[in-house]
mmCIF file of C-alpha atoms and ligand atoms in Angstrom:
data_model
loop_
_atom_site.group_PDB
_atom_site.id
_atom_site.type_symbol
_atom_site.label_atom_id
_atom_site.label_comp_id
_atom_site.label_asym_id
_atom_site.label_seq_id
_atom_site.Cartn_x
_atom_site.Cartn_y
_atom_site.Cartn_z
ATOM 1 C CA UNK A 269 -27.593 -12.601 -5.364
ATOM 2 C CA UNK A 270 -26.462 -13.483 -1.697
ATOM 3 C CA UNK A 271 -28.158 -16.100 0.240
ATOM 4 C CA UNK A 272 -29.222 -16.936 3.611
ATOM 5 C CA UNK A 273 -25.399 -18.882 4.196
ATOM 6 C CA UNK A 274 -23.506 -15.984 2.445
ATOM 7 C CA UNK A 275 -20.775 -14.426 4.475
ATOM 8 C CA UNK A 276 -20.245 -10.699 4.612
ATOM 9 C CA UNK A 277 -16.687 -8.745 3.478
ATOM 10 C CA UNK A 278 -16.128 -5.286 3.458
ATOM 11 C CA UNK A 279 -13.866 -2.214 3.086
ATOM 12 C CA UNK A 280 -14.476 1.086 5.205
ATOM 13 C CA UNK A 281 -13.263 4.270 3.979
ATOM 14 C CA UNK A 282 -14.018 7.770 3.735
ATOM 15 C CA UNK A 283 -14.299 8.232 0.538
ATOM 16 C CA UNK A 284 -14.650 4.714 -0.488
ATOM 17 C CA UNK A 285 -16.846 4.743 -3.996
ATOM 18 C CA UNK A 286 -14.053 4.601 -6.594
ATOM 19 C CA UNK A 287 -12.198 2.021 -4.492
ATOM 20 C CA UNK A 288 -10.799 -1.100 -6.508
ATOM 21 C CA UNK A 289 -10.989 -3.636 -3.230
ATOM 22 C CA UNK A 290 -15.303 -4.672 -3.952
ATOM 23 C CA UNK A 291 -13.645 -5.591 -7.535
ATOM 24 C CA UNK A 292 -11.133 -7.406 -6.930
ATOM 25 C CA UNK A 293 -12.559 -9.813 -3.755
ATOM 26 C CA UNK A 294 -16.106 -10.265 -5.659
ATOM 27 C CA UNK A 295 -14.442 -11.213 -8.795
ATOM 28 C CA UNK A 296 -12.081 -14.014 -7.002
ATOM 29 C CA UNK A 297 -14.926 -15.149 -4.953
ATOM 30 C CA UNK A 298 -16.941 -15.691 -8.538
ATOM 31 C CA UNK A 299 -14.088 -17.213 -9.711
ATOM 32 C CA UNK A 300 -13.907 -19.933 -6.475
ATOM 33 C CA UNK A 301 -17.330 -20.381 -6.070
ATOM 34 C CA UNK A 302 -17.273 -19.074 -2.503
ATOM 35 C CA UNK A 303 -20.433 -17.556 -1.112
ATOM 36 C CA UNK A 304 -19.231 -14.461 0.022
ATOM 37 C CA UNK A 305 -19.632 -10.723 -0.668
ATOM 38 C CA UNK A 306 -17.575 -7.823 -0.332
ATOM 39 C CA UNK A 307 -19.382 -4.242 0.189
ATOM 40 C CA UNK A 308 -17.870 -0.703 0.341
ATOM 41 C CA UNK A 309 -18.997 1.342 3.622
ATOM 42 C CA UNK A 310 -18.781 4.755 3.772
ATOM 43 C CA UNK A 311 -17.498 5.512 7.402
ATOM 44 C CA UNK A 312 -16.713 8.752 8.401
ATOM 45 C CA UNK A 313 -14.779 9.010 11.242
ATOM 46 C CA UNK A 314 -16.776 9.598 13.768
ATOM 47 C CA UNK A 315 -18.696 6.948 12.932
ATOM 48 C CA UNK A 316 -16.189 4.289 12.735
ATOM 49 C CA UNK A 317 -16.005 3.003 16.004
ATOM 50 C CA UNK A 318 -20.164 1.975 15.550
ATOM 51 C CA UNK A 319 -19.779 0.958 12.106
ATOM 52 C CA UNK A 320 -17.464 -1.376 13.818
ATOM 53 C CA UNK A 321 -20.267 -2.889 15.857
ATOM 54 C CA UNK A 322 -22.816 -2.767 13.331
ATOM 55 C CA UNK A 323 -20.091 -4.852 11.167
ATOM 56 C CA UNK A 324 -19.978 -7.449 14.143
ATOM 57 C CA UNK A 325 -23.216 -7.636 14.405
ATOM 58 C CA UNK A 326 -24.236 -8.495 11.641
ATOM 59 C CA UNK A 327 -22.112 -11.605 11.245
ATOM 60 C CA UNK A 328 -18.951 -9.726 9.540
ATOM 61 C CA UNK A 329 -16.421 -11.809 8.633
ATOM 62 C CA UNK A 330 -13.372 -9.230 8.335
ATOM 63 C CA UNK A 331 -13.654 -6.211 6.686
ATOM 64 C CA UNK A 332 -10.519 -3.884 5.249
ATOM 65 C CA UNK A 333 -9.431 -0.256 6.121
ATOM 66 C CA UNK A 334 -8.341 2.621 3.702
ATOM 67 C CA UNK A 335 -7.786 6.443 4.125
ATOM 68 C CA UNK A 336 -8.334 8.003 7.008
ATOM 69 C CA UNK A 337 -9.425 4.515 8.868
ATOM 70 C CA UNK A 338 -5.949 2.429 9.215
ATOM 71 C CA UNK A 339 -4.538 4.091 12.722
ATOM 72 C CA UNK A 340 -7.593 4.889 13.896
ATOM 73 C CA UNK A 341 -8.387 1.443 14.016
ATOM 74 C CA UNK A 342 -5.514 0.538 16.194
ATOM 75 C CA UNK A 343 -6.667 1.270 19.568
ATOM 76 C CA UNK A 344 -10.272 -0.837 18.775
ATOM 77 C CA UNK A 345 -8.522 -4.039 18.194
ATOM 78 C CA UNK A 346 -8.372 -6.333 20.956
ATOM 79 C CA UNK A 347 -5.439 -8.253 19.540
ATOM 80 C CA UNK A 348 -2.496 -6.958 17.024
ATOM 81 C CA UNK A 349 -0.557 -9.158 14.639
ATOM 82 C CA UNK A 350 3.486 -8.115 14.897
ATOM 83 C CA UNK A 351 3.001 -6.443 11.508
ATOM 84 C CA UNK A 352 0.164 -4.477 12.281
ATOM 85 C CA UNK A 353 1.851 -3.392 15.732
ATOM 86 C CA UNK A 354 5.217 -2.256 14.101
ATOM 87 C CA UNK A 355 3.810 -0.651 11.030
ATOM 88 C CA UNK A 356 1.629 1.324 13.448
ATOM 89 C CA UNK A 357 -1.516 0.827 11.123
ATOM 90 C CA UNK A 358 -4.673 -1.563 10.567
ATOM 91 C CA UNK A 359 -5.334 -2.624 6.802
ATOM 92 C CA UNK A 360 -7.325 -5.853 7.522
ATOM 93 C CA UNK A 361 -9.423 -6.403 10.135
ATOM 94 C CA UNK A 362 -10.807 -9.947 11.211
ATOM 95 C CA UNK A 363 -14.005 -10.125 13.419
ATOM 96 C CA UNK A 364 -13.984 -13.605 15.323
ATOM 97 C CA UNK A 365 -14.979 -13.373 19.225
ATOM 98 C CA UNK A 366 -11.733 -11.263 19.280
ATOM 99 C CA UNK A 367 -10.907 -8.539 16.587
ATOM 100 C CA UNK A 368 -7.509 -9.203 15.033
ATOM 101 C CA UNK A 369 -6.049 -6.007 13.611
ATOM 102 C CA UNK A 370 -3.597 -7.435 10.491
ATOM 103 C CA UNK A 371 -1.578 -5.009 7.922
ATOM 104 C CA UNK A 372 -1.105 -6.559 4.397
ATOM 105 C CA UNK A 373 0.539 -3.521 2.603
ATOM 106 C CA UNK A 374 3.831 -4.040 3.733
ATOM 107 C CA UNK A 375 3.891 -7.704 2.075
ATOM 108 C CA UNK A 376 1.654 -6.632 -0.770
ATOM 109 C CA UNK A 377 4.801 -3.521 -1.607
ATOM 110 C CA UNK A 378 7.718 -6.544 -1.512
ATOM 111 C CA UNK A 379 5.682 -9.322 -3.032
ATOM 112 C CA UNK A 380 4.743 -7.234 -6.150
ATOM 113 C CA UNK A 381 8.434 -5.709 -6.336
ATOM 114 C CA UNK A 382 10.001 -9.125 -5.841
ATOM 115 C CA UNK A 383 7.426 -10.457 -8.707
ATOM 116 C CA UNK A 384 8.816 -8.480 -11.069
ATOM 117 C CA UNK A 385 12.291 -7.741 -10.006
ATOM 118 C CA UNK A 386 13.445 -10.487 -7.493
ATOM 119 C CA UNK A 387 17.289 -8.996 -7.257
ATOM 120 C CA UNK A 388 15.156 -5.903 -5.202
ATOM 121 C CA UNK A 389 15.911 -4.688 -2.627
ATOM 122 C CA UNK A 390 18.989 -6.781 -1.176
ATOM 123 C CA UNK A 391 22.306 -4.658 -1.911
ATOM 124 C CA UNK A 392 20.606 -1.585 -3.180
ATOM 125 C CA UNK A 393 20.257 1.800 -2.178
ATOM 126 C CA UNK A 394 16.851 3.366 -1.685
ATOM 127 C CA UNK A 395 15.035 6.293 -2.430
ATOM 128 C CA UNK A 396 11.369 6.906 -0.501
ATOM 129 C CA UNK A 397 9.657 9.736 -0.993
ATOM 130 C CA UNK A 398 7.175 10.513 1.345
ATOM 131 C CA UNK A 399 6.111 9.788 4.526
ATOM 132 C CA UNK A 400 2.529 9.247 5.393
ATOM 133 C CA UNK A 401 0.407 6.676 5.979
ATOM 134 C CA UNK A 402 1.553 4.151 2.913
ATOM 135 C CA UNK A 403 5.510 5.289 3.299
ATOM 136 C CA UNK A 404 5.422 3.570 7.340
ATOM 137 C CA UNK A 405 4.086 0.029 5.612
ATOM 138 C CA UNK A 406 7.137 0.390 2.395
ATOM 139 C CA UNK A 407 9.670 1.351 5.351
ATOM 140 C CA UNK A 408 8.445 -1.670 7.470
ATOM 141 C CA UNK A 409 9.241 -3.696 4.686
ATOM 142 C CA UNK A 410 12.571 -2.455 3.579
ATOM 143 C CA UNK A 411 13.720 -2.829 6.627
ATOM 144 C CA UNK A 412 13.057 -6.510 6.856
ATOM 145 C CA UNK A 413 15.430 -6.767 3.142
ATOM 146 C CA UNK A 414 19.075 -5.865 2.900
ATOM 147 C CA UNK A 415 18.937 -3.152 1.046
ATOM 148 C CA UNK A 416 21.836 -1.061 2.260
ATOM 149 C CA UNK A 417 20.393 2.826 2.409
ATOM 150 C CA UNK A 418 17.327 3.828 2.833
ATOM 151 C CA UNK A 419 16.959 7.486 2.499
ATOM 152 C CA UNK A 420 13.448 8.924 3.556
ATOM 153 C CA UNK A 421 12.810 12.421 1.517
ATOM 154 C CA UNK A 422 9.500 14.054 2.561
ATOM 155 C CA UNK A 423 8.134 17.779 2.192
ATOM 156 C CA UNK A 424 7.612 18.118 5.826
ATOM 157 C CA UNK A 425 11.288 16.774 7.470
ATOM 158 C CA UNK A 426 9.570 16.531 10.745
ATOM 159 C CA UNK A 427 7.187 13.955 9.697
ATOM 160 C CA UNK A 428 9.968 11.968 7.559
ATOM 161 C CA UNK A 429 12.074 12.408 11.148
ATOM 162 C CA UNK A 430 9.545 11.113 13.421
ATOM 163 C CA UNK A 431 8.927 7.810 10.804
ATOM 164 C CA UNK A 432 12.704 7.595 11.128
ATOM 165 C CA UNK A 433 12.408 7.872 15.330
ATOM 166 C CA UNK A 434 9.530 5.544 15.104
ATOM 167 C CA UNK A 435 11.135 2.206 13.306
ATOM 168 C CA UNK A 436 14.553 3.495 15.102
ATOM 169 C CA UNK A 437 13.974 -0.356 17.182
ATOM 170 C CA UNK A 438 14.052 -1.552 13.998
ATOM 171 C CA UNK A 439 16.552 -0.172 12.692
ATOM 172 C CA UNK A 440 20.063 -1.198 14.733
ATOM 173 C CA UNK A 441 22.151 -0.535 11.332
ATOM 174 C CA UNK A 442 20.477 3.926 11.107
ATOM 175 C CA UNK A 443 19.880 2.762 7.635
ATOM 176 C CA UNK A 444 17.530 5.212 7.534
ATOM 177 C CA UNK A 445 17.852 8.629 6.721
ATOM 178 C CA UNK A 446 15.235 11.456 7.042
ATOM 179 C CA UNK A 447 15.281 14.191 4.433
ATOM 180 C CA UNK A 448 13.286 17.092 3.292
ATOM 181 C CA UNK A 449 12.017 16.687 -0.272
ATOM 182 C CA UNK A 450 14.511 19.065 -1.951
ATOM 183 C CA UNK A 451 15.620 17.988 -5.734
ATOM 184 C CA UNK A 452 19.218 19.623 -5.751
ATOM 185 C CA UNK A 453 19.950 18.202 -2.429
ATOM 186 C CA UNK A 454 19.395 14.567 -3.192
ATOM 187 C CA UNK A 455 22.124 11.765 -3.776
ATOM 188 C CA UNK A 456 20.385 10.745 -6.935
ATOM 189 C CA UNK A 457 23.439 9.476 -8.185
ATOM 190 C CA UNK A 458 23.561 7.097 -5.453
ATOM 191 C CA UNK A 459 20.152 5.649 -5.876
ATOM 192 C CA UNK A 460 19.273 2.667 -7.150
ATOM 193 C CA UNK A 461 15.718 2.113 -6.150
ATOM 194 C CA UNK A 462 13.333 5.067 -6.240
ATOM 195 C CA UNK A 463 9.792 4.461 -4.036
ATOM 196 C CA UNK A 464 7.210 7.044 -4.551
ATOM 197 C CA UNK A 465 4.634 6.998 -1.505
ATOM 198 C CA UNK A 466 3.520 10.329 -1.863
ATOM 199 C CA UNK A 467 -0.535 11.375 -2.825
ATOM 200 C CA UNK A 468 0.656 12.825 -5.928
ATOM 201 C CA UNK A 469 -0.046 11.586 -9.649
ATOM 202 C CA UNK A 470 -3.052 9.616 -7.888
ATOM 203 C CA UNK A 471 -5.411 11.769 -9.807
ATOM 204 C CA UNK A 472 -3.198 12.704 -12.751
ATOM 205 C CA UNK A 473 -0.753 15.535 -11.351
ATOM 206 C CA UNK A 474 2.667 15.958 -12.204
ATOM 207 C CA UNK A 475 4.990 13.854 -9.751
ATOM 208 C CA UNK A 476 7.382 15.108 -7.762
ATOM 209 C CA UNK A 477 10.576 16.495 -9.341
ATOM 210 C CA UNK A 478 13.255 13.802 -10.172
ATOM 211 C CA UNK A 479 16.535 14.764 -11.182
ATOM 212 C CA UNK A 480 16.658 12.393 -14.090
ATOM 213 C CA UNK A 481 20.364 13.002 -15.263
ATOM 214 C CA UNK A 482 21.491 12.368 -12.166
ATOM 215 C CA UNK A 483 19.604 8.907 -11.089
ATOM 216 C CA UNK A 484 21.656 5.729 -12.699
ATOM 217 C CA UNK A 485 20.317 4.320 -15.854
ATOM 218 C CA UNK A 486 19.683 1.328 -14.191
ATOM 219 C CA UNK A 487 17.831 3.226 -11.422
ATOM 220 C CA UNK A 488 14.143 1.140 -10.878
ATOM 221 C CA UNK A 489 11.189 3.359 -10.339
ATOM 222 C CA UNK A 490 8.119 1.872 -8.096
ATOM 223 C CA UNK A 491 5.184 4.366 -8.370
ATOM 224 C CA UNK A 492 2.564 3.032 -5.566
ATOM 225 C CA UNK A 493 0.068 5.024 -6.707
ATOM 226 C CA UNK A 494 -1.542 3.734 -9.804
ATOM 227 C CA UNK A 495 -3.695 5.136 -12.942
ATOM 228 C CA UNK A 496 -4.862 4.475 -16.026
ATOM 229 C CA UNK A 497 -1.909 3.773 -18.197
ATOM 230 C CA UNK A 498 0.550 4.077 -15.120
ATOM 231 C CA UNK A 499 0.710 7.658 -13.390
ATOM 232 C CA UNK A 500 2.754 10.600 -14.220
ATOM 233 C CA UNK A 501 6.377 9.795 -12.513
ATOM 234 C CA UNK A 502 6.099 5.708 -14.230
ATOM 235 C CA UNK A 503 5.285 7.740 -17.967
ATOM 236 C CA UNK A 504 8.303 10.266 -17.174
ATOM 237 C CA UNK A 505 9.946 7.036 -16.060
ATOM 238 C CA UNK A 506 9.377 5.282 -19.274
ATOM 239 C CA UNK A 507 10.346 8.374 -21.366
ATOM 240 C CA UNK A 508 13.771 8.435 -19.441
ATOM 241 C CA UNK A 509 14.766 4.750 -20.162
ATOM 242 C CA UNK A 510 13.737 3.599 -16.588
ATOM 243 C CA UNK A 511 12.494 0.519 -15.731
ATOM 244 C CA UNK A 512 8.921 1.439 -13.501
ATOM 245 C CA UNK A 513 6.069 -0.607 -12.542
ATOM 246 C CA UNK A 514 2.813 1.455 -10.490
ATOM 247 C CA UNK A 515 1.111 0.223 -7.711
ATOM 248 C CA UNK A 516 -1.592 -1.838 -8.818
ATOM 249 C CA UNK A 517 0.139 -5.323 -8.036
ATOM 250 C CA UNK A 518 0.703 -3.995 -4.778
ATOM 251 C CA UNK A 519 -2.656 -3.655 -4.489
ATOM 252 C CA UNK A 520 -3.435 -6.922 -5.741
ATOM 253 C CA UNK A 521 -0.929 -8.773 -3.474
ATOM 254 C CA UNK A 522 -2.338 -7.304 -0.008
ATOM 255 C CA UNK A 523 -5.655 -7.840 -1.312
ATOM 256 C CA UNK A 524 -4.661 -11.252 -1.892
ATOM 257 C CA UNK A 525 -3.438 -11.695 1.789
ATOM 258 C CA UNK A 526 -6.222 -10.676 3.081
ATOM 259 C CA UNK A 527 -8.417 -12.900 1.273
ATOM 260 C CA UNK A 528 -6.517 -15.792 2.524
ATOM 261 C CA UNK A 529 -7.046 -14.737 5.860
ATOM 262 C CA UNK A 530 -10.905 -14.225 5.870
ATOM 263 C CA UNK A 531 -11.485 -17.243 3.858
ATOM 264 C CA UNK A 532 -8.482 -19.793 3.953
ATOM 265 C CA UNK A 533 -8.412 -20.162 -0.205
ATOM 266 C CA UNK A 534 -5.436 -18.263 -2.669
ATOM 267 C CA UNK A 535 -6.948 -15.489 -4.576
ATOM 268 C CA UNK A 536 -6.651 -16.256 -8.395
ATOM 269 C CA UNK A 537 -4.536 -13.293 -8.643
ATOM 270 C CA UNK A 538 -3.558 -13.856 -12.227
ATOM 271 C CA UNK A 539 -7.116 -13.444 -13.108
ATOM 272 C CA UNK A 540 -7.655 -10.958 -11.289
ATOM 273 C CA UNK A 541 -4.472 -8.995 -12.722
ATOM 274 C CA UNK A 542 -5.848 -9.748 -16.315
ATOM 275 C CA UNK A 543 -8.910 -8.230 -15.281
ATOM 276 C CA UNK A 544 -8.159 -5.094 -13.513
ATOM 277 C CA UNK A 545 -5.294 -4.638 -16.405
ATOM 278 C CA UNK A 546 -8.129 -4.038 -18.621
ATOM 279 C CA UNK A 547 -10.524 -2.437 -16.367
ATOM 280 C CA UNK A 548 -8.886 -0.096 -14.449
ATOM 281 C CA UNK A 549 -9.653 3.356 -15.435
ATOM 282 C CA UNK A 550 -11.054 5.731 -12.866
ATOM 283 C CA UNK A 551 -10.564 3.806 -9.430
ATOM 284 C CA UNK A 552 -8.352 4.826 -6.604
ATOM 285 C CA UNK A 553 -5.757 2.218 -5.292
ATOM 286 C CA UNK A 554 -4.846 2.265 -1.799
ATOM 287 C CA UNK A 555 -7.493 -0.047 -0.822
HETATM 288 N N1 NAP B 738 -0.854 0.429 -4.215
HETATM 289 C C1 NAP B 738 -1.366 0.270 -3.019
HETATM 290 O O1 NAP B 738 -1.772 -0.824 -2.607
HETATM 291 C C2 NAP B 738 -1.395 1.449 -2.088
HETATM 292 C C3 NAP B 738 -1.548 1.226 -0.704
HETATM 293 C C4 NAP B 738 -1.582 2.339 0.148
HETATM 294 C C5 NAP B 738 -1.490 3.628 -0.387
HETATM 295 N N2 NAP B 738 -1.350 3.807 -1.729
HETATM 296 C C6 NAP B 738 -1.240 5.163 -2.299
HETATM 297 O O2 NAP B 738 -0.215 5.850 -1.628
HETATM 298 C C7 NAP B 738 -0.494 7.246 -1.634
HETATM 299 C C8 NAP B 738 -0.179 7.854 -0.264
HETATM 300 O O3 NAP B 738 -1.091 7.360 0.689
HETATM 301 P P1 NAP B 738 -0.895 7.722 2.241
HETATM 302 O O4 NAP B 738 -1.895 6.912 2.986
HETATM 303 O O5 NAP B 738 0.534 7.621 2.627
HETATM 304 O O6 NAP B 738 -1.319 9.268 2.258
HETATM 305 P P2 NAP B 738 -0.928 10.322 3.393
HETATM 306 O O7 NAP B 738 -0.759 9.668 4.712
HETATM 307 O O8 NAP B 738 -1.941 11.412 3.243
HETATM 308 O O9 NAP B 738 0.527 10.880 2.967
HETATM 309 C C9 NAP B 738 0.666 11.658 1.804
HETATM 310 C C10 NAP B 738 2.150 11.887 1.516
HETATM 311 O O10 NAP B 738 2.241 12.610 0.284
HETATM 312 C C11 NAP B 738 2.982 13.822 0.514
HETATM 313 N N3 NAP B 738 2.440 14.864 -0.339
HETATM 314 C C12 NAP B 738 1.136 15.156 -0.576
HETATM 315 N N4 NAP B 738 1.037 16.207 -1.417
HETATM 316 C C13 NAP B 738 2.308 16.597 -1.714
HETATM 317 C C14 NAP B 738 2.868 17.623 -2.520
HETATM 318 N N5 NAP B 738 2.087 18.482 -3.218
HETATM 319 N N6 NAP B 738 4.210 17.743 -2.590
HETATM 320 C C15 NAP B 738 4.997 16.883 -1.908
HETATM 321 N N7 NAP B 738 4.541 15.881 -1.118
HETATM 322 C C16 NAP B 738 3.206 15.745 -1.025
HETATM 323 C C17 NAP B 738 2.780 14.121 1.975
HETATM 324 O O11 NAP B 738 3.820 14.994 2.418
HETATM 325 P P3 NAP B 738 3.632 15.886 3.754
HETATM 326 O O12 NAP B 738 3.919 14.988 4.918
HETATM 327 O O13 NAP B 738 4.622 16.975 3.599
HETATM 328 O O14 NAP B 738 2.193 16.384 3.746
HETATM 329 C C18 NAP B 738 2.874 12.706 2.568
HETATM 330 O O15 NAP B 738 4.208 12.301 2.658
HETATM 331 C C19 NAP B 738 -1.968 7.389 -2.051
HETATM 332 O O16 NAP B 738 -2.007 7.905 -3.357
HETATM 333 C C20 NAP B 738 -2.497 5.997 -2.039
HETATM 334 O O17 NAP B 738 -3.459 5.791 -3.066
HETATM 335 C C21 NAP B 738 -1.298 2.744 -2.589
#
């Protein structure tokens, strides 16, 4: 019901309704007994600068950031953490006197890869495709592993060129390599991680074109999107003898960071796995 003493969460995001985020924090505050609540706030972007405020005002405690909101958001923080500032993009906001822009994707990608496959990505060669929004936090974090190529194939080469240009810093080894998103051209052979960032299968489309034959039997295949029963590319996955996982632990793990950081407890993220598992139909999942 919410009392006088309960603290306010949030997630902006335009659109925000079928968002998994209200879900997951509500249930693990239920689950700890903490007197919080987590709403979703539809914030178009023009508006997001005063939703801001309104959020302070009324006693906030840290709210998160989905599509379009996360580099928007950069310029209104007064303070940056290192991963926020390098990924170029806000996913978790905290509103003390200062606002402290944070970005849990990157670590929520690795944790949930590592979680299931903890030989990833050290020594292996990498396939991302895309390179929006999610693709700069899954670079980020590749590029803090040892995995030894890291090819970046996106429809638009410019944009997968100017991701490259922008972690170049970051990058003294040029493991990365910017390509256009064309199936025959690909070193499929080659790869033994394959990362899909891009929009697609999020509401049940076919996924991009993999050249199945050629990618290695042991080949693992990390959808970020997610769906009901896994998306398109983790069911062609599955039907090609691939190991694949989707992107609802990612989800779950920089959901789980950010918890920590508004309210200093673990999320019960086994719980909340076993619950979502069962529930998930019908929600979106990048925040
Ligand atoms: N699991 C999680 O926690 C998590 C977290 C964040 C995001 N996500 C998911 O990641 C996905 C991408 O999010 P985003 O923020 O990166 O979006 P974005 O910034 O809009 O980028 C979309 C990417 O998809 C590509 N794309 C879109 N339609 C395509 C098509 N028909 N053919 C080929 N490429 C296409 C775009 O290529 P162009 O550059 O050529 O347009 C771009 O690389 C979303 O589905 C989101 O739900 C999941």
């Amino acid at each position: 019901m919410g009392s006088g003493g309960t603290r306010l969460l949030g997630i902006f995001g335009d659109p925000i309704a079928h968002s998994l985020s209200p879900v997951i924090h509500n249930l693990s505050c239920n689950l700890l007994g903490l007197d919080y609540r987590y709403l979703p706030f539809h914030v178009v972007p023009e508006r997001l600068s005063s939703a801001l405020q309104s959020f302070r005002n009324l006693g906030g405690v840290g709210f998160n950031a989905t599509i379009p909101h996360k580099e928007a958001l950069l310029p209104l923080m007064d303070e940056l953490t290192p991963a926020a500032r390098r990924i170029g993009a806000v996913n978790t906001v905290i509103c003390q006197e200062r606002l402290i822009g944070h970005n849990t994707d990157a670590h929520g990608f690795l944790a949930a890869l590592q979680d299931v496959r903890p030989d990833l990505p050290d020594g292996h060669h990498v396939l991302v495709l895309g390179a929006g929004g999610a693709a700069r936090s899954v670079v980020s974090a590749l590029l803090d592993t040892g995995c030894q190529t890291l090819i970046l194939a996106n429809r638009t080469l410019s944009r997968a060129e100017a991701l490259a240009q922008f972690f170049a810093p970051h990058d003294p080894g040029h493991r990365i390599q910017p390509m256009s998103l064309d199936v025959d051209r690909l070193p499929w052979e080659t790869i033994t991680l394959l990362v899909n960032t891009t929009s697609l299968g999020i509401h049940g489309e076919a996924s991009l074109p993999v050249a199945w034959h050629r990618l290695p039997d042991d080949a693992f295949v990390y959808d970020i999107v997610y769906g009901p029963r896994g998306t398109p590319l983790t069911r062609l996955a599955l039907s090609y003898h691939r190991q694949t996982m989707d992107g609802l632990d990612m989800l779950i793990h920089q959901a789980a960071a950010a918890f920590t950081l508004w309210t200093n407890h673990e999320m019960p993220v086994a719980m909340v796995r076993s619950f979502l598992s069962r529930s998930r139909d019908g929600h979106t999942l990048d925040g």
